Coordinates of C-alpha atoms in Angstrom, one line a residue:
X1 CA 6.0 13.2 -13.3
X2 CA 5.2 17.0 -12.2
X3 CA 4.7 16.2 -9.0
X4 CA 7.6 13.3 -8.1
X5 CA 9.6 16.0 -9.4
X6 CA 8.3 18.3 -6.5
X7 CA 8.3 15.6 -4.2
X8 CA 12.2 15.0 -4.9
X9 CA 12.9 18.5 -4.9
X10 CA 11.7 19.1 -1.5
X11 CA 14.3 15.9 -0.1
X12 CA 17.2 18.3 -1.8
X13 CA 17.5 15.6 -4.4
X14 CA 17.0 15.9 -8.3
X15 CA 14.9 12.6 -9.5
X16 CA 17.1 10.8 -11.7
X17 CA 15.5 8.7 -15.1
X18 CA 17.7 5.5 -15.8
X19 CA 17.0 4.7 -19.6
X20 CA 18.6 1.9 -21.3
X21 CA 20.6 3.8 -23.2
X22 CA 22.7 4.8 -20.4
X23 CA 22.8 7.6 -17.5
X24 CA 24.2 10.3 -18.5
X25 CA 26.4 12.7 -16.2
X26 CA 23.9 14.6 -14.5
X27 CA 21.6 11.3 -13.6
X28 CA 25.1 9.7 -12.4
X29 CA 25.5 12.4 -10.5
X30 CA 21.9 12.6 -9.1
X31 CA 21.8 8.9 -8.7
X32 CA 25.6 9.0 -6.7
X33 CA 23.9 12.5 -3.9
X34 CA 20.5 9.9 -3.5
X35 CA 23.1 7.1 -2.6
X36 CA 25.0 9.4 -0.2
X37 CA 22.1 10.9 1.2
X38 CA 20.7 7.5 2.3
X39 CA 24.6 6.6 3.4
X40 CA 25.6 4.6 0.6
X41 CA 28.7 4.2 -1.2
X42 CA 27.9 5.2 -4.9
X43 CA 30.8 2.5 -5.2
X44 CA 28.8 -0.3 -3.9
X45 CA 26.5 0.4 -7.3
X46 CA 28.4 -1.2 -10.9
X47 CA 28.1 0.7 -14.0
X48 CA 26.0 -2.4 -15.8
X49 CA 23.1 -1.7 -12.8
X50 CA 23.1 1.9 -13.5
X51 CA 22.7 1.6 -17.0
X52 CA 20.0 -1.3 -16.3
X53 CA 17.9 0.9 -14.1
X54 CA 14.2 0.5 -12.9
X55 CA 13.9 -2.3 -10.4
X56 CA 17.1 -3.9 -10.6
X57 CA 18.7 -1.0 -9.7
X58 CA 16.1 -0.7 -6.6
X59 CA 16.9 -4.1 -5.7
X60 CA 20.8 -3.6 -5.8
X61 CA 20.6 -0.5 -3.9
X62 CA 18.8 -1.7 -1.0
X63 CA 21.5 -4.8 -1.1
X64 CA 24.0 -2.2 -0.8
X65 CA 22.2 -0.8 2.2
X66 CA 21.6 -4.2 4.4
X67 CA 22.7 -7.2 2.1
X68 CA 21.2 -9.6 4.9
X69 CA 17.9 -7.8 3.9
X70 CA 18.0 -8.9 0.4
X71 CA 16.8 -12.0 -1.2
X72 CA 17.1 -12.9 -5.1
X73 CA 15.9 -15.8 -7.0
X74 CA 19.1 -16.9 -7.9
X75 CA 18.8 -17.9 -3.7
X76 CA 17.2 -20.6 -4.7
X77 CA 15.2 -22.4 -1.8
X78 CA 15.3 -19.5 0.1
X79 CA 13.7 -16.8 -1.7
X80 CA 10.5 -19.7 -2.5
X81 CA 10.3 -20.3 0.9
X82 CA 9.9 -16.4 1.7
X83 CA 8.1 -15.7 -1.4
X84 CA 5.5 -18.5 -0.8
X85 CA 5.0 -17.2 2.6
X86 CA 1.1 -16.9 2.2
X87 CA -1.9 -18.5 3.2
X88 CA -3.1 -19.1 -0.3
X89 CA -1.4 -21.0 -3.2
X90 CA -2.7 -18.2 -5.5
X91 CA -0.7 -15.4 -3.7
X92 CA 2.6 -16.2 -4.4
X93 CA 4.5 -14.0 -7.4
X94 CA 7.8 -13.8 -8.8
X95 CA 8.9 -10.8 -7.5
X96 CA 12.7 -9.5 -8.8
X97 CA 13.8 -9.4 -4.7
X98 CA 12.5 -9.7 -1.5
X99 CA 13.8 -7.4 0.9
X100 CA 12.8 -7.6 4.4
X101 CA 14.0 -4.1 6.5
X102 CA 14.2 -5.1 10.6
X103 CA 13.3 -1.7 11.7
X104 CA 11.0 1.6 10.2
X105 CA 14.0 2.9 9.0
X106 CA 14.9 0.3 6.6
X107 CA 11.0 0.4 5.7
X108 CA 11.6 4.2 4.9
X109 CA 14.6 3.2 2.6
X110 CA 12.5 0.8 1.0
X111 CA 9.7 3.3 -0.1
X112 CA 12.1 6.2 -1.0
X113 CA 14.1 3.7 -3.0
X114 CA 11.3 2.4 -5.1
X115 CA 9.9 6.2 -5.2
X116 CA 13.5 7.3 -6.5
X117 CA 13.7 4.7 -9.4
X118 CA 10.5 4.3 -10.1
X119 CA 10.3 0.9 -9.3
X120 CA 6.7 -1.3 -8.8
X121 CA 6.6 -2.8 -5.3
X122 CA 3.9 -5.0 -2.9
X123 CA 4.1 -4.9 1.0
X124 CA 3.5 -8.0 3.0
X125 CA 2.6 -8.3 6.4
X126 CA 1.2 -11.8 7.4
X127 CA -0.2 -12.6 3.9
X128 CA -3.1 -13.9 4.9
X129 CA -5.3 -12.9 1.5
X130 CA -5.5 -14.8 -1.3
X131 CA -5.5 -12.1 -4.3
X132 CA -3.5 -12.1 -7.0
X133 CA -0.9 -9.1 -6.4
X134 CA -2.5 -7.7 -3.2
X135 CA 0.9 -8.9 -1.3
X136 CA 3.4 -9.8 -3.9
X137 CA 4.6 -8.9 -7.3
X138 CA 5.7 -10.3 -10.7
X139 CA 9.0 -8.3 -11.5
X140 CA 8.9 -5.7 -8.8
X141 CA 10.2 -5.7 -5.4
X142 CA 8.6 -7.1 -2.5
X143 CA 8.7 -5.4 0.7
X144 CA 7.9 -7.7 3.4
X145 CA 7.2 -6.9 7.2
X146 CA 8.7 -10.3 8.6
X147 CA 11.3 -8.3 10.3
X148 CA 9.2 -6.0 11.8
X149 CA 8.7 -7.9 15.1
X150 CA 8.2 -5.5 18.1
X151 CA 6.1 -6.1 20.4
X152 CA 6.1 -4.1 23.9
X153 CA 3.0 -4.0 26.7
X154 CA 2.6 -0.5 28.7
X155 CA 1.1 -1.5 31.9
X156 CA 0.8 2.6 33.1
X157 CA -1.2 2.5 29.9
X158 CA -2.6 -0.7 29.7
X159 CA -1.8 -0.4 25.9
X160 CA -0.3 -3.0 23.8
X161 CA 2.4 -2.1 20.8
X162 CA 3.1 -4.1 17.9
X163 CA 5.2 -4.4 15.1
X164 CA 3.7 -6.0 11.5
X165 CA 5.6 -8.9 11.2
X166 CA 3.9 -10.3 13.9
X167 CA 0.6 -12.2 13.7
X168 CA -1.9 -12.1 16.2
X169 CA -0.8 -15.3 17.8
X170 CA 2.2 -13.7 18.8
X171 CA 0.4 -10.6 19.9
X172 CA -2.4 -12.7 22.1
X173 CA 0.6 -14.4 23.8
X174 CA 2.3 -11.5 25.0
X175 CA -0.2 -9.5 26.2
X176 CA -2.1 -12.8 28.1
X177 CA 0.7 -12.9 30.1
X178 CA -0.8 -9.8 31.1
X179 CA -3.7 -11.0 31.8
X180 CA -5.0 -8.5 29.2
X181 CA -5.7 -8.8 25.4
X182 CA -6.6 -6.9 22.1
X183 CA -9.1 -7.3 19.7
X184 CA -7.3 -8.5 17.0
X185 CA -8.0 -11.6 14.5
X186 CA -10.1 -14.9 14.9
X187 CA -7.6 -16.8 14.2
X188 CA -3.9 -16.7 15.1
X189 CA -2.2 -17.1 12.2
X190 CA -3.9 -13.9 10.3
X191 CA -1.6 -10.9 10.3
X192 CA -1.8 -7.2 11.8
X193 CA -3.3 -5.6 8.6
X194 CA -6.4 -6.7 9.8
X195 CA -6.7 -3.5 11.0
X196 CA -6.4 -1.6 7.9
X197 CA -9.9 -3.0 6.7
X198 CA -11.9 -2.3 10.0
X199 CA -11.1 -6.0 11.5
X200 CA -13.7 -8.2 12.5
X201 CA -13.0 -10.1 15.8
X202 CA -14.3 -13.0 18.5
X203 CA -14.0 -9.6 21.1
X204 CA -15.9 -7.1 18.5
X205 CA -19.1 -8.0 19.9
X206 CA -17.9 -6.3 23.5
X207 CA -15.6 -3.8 21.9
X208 CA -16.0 -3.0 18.2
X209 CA -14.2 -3.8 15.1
X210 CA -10.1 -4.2 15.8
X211 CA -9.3 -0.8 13.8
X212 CA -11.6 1.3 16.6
X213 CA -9.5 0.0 19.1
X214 CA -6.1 0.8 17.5
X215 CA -4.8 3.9 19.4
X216 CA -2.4 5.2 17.0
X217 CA -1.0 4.3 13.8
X218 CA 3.2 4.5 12.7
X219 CA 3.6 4.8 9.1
X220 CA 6.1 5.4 6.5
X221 CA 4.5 8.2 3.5
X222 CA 5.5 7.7 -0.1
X223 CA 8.7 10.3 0.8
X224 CA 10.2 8.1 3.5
X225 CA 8.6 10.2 6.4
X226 CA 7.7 8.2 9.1
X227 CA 4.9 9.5 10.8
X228 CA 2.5 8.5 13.6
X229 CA -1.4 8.5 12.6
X230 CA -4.1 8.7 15.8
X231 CA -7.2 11.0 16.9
X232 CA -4.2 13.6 18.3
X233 CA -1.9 13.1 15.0
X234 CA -2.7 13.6 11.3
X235 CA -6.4 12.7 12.7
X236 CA -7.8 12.7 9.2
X237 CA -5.0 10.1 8.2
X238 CA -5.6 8.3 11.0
X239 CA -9.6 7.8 9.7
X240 CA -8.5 6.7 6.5
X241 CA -6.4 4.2 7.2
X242 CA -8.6 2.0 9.8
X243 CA -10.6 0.8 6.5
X244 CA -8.5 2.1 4.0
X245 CA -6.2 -0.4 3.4
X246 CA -2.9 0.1 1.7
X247 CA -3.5 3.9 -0.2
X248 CA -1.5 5.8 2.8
X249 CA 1.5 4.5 3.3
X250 CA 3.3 1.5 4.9
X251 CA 2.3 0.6 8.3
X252 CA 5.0 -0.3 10.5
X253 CA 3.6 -0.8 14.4
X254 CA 0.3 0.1 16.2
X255 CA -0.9 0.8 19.8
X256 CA -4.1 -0.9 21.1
X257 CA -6.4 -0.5 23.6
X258 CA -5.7 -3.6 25.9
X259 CA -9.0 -5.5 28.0
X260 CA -8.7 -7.5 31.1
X261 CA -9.3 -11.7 30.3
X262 CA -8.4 -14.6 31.8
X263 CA -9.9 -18.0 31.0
X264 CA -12.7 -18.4 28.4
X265 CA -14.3 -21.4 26.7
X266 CA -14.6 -21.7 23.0
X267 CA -13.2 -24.1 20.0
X268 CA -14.5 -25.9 17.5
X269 CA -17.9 -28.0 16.9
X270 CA -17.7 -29.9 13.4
X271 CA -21.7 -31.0 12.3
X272 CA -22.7 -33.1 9.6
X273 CA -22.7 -31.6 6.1
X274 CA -26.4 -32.6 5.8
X275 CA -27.5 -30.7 8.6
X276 CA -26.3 -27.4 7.4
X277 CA -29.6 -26.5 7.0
X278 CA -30.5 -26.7 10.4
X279 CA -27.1 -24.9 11.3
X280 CA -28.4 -21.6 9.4
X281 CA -31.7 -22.1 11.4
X282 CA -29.6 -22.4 14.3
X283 CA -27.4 -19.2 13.3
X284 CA -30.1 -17.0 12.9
X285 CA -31.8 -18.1 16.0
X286 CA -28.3 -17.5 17.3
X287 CA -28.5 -14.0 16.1
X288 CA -31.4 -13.2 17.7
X289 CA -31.3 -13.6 21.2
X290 CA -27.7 -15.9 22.0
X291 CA -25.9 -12.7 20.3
X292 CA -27.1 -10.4 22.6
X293 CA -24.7 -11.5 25.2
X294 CA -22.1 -10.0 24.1
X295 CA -19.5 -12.2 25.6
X296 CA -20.0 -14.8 22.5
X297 CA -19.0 -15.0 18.8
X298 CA -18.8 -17.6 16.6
X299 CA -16.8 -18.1 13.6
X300 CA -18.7 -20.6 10.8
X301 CA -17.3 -22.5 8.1
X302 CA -20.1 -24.6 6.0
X303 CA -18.3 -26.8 3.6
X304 CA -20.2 -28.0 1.1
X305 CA -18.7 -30.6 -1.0
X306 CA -16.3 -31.6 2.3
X307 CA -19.9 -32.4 4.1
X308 CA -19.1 -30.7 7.3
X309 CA -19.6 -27.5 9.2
X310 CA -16.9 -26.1 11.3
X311 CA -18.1 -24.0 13.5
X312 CA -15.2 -21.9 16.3
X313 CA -17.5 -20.6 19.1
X314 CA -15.9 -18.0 21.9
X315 CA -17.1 -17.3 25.2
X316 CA -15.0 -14.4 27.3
X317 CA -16.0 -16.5 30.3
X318 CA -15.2 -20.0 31.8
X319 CA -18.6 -21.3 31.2
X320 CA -19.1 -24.7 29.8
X321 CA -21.9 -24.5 27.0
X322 CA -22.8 -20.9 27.4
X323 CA -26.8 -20.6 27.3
X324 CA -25.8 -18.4 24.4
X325 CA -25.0 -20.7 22.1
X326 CA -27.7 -23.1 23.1
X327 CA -29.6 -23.2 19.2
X328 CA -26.6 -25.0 18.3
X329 CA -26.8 -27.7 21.1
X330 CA -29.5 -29.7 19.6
X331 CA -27.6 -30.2 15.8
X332 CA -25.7 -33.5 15.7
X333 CA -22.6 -33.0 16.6
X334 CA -19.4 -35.3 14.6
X335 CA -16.5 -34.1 16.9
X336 CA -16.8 -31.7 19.7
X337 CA -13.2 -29.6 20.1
X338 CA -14.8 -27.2 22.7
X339 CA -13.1 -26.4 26.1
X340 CA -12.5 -24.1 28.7
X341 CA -8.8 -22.3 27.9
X342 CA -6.1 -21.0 30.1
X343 CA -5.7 -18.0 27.2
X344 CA -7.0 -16.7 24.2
X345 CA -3.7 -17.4 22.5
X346 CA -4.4 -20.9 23.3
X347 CA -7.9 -21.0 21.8
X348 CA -7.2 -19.0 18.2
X349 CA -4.3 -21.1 17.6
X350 CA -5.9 -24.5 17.8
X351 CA -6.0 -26.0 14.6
X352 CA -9.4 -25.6 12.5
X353 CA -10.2 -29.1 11.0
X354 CA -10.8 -27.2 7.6
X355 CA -7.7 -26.6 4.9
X356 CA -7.6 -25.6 1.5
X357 CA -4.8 -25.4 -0.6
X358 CA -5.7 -23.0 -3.3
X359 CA -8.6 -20.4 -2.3
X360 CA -9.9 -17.1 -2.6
X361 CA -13.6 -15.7 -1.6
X362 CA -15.9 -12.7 -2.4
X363 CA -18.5 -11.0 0.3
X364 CA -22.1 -9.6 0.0
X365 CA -24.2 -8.0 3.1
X366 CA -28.0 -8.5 3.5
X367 CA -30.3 -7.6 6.7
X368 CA -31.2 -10.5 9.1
X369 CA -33.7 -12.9 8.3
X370 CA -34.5 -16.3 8.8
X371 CA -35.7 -17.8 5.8
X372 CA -33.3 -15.6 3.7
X373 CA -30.0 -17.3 5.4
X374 CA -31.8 -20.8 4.5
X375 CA -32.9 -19.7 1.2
X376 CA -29.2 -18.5 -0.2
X377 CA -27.6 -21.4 1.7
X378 CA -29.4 -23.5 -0.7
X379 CA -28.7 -21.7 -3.9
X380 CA -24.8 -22.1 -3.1
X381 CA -25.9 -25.6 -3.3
X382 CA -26.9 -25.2 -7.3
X383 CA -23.1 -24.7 -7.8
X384 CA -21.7 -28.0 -6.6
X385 CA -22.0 -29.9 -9.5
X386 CA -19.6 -27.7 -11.6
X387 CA -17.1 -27.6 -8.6
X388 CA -17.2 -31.6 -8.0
X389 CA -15.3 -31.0 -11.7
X390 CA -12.5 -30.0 -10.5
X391 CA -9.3 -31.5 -8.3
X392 CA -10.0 -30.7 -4.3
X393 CA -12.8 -28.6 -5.2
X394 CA -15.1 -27.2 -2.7
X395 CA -17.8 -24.4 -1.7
X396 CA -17.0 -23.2 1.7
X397 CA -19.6 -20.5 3.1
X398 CA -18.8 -18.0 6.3
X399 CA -21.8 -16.5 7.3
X400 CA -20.9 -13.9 9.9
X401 CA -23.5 -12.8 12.1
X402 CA -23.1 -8.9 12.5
X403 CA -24.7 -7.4 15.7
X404 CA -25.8 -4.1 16.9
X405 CA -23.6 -4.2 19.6
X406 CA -20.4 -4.7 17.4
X407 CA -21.6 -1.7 15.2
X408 CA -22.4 0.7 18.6
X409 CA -19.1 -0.5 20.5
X410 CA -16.7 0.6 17.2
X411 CA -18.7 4.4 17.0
X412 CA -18.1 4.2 20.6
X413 CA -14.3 4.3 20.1
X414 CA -14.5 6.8 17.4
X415 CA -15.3 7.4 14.0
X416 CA -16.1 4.8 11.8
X417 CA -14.9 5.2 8.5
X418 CA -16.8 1.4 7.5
X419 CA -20.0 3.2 7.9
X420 CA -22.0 -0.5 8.5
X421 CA -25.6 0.0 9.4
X422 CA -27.0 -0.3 12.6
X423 CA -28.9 -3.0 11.8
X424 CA -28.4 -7.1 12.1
X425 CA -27.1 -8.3 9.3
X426 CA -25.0 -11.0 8.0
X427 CA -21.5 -10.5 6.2
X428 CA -22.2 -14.0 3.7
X429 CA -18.8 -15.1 2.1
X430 CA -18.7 -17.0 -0.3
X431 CA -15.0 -19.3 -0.6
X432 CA -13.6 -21.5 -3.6
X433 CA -11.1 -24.1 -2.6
X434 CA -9.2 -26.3 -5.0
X435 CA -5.7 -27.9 -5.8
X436 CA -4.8 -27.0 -9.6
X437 CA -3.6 -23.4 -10.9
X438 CA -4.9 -24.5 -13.9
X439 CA -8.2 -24.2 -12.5
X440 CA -8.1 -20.8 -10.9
X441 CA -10.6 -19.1 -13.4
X442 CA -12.9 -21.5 -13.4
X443 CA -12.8 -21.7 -9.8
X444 CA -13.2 -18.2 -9.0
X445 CA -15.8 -18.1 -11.5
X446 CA -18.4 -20.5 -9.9
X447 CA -17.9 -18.5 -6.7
X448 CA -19.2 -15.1 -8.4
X449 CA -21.8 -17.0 -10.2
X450 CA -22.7 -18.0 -6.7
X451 CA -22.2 -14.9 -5.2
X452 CA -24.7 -13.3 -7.7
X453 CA -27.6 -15.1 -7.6
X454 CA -27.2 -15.0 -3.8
X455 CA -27.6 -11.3 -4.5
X456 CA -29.9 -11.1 -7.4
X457 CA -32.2 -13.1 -4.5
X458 CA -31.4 -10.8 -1.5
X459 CA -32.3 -7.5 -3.8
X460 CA -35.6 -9.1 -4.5
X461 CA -36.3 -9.5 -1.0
X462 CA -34.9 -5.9 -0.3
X463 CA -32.7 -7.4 1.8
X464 CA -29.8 -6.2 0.2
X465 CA -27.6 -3.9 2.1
X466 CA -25.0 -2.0 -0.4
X467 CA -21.4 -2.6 2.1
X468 CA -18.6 -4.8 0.9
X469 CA -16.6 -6.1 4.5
X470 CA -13.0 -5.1 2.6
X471 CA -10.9 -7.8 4.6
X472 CA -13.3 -10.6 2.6
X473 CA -13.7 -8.7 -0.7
X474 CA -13.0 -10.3 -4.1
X475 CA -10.2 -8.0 -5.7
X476 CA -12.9 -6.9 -8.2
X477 CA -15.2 -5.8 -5.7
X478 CA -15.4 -1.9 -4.2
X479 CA -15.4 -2.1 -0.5
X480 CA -13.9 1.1 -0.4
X481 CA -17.0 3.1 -2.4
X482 CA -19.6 0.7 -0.1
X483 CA -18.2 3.0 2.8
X484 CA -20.6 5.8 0.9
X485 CA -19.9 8.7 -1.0
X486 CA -18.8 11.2 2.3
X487 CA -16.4 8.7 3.3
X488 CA -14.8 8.0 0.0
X489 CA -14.4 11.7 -0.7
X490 CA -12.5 11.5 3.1
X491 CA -10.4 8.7 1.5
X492 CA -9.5 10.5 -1.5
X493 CA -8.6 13.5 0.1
X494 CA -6.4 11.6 2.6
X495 CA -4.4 10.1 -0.2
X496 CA -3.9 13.3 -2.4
X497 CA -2.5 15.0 0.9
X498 CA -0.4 12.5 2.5
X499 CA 0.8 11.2 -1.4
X500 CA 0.3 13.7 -3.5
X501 CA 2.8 11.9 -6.4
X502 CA 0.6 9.0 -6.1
X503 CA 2.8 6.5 -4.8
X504 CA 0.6 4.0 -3.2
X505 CA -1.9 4.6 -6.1
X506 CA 0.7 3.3 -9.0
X507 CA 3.6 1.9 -8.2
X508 CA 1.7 -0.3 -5.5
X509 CA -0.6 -1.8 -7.9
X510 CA -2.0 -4.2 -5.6
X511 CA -4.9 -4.1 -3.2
X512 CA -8.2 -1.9 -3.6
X513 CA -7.2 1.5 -5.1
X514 CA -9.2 4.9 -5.1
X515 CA -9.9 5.9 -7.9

């Protein structure tokens, strides 16, 4: 409480403590200059909110401020349409509102609101993951970025600007009109904090992982100040928050590097769920020599009770069949989606033949090799039995071939705080998909049990390689102490200097916290 205190005090504003027994004059007094000070009419506040406090009072104050922005659960089919505004069925709370600011300043308001009253809050951006909490709330307020929908190309500096309540669909298509684009998400319907867990991309085998190539950062810290985060501006902030997720502050916008592309060819190949063997064969043959043209990626998805692989290939050229990916050419093939595109907007939002209603996935890293990726492709296998058991249940595996290039192209653009080894590798994620709530724990279960073995069997090997990819961490993994124990200390120190009260650490209580 020492420091909030110090935090308030430094605003000109006394912190005010609404108990249920009632304000008393001095809070109503404090509460009435924190209402003015944020032009408010103290009116606009009843005496029953007052003496209710916490995050109803949050809520009612930032009515008062925008009621537009504000959305209760007494709205009925509007606030479940916002609130279930994820990609997962498991995401979704019950927060107490929803307010959704349309510019940094009503972002600020937000923060120094919830800061003020002490109120619990999430941030949402695109709401792509699937944890529990990381982008909504039971009982607190959730501040979502839907509003926040800039977007703005510099052509003197061939740099691209955009706000978070975009998703990288809408990014691709504005700056492909420029014959340009940014490495930014594989698929077009993921959102912009992507970048605040280093960001892996169909371009980050040319260019590096999508937070290298973010230029600058604009952020509001747990006081309200809105400031901007790059190698020039609170450098050390600016580190911590390309893999640091949601400990700083609340991103509003970034600036990206933009790179010159026209057509490419790329899409989706869907194999035979009985020749996913010979797809990790394929993959790690791939790895070794197709991957060295750095003009390809490929994005797997190996279902294993659906029996099919899905696998989204990219090509930065107009070549039919690139040699690159010619291991894969000789697999059966059910349904070939592949094509030569006018734009890369075009290409990542295509529909991928592969949905799951309820989902959520956990990550591991080991070093490249052969009989390895066919040897834990097999012990996923162990675990279908136990998911057959349950409504829509499935075991999808991503295994994400990691080159040298992508790691040599991201400390090209600056420091790294991810730290990943320049080695190949593969980032292995292991997915749960399924239809009941009712079977969440059991479901997220069998994936760990998975998950482990996988490593208990890459350790043996020492093939192990201690680095948790944050953007496909389960929520009780550490991606953040993978980065190693320099980087972490950088973390830390980042968060006691830009919130020192701890804002981001406890009344966000969602996403992977430093401890």
């Amino acid at each position: 409480m020492r420091f909030i205190i110090l935090n308030l005090l430094s605003l000109g504003i006394t912190p005010t403590v609404v108990g249920h027994s009632g304000p008393h004059r001095q809070e109503a007094q404090n509460l009435n200059k924190f209402l003015k000070s944020n032009a408010i009419n103290p009116a606009a506040i009843n005496g029953e909110t007052r003496h209710t406090g916490g995050v109803h009072l949050a809520c009612a104050i930032l009515e008062a401020s925008n009621q537009t922005a504000v959305v209760f659960p007494s709205d009925g089919e509007l606030y479940t349409q916002i609130d279930k505004a994820h990609a997962s069925a498991t995401a979704p709370k019950n927060p107490a509102c929803i307010y959704t600011p349309n510019d940094v300043k009503g972002v600020s308001l937000g923060v120094k609101v919830a800061t003020f009253v002490q109120a619990k809050f999430a941030i949402r951006s695109g709401g792509h993951s699937p944890m529990e909490y990381f982008a909504n709330i039971d009982g607190g307020v959730l501040i979502s970025l839907a509003g926040i929908k800039t977007l703005e190309y510099n052509a003197d500096a061939q740099t691209q600007r955009s706000g978070f309540g975009n998703l990288w669909q809408d990014v691709y298509r504005h700056v492909n009109a420029q014959g340009r684009t940014v490495v930014g998400g594989r698929t077009g319907s993921v959102g912009l904090a992507l970048t605040l867990g280093g960001g892996l991309s169909h371009l980050s085998n040319a260019y590096g992982w999508a937070a290298q190539n973010v230029l600058s950062y604009e952020m509001v810290l747990a006081d309200g100040s809105i400031v901007i985060a790059s190698e020039e501006e609170n450098s050390d902030l600016y580190f911590a928050v390309k893999a640091g997720a949601n400990n700083f502050g609340i991103v509003t916008h970034i600036v990206q590097r933009t790179y010159p592309l026209g057509k490419i060819w790329g899409g989706s190949m869907i194999f035979p769920g009985n020749a996913s063997a010979q797809f990790m064969a394929a993959l790690a043959d791939y790895q070794a020599k197709g991957q060295l043209d750095k003009k390809s990626a490929i994005l797997p998805y190996v279902g294993l009770i659906a029996d099919a692989v899905v696998a989204q290939f990219s090509y930065l050229e107009p070549v039919e069949r690139p040699e690159a990916f010619e291991a894969f050419y000789d697999i059966p093939v059910i349904q070939d989606l592949t094509q030569v595109w006018d734009t890369f907007a075009a290409m990542v939002t295509a529909p991928i033949p592969y949905n799951m209603t309820r989902f959520t996935y956990a990550t591991t890293d080991l070093l490249y090799d052969k009989e390895a990726y066919l040897e834990i492709e097999q012990i996923c296998h162990k675990y279908i039995p136990r998911m057959r058991k349950l409504e829509g249940g499935d075991i999808m595996l991503m295994p994400q071939p990691i080159s040298v290039s992508m790691v040599d192209e991201a400390r090209a653009r600056g420091s790294d705080p991810m730290g990943v080894a320049d080695q190949p590798q593969l980032w292995f994620v292991v997915s749960s998909g399924w239809n009941l709530a009712q079977d969440d724990a059991e479901a997220e279960s069998i994936m760990l049990d998975a998950l482990a073995e996988v490593e208990e069997y890459t350790k043996s090997q020492a093939l192990h390689l201690p680095f948790y990819f944050l953007n496909d961490a389960f929520s009780t993994q550490m991606p953040l102490q993978s980065y190693g124990a320099v980087t972490y200390s950088k973390l830390q120190a980042a968060s006691r200097k830009y919130d020192p009260t701890r804002v981001f650490q406890e009344l966000v209580p969602g996403g992977f916290k430093l401890v």
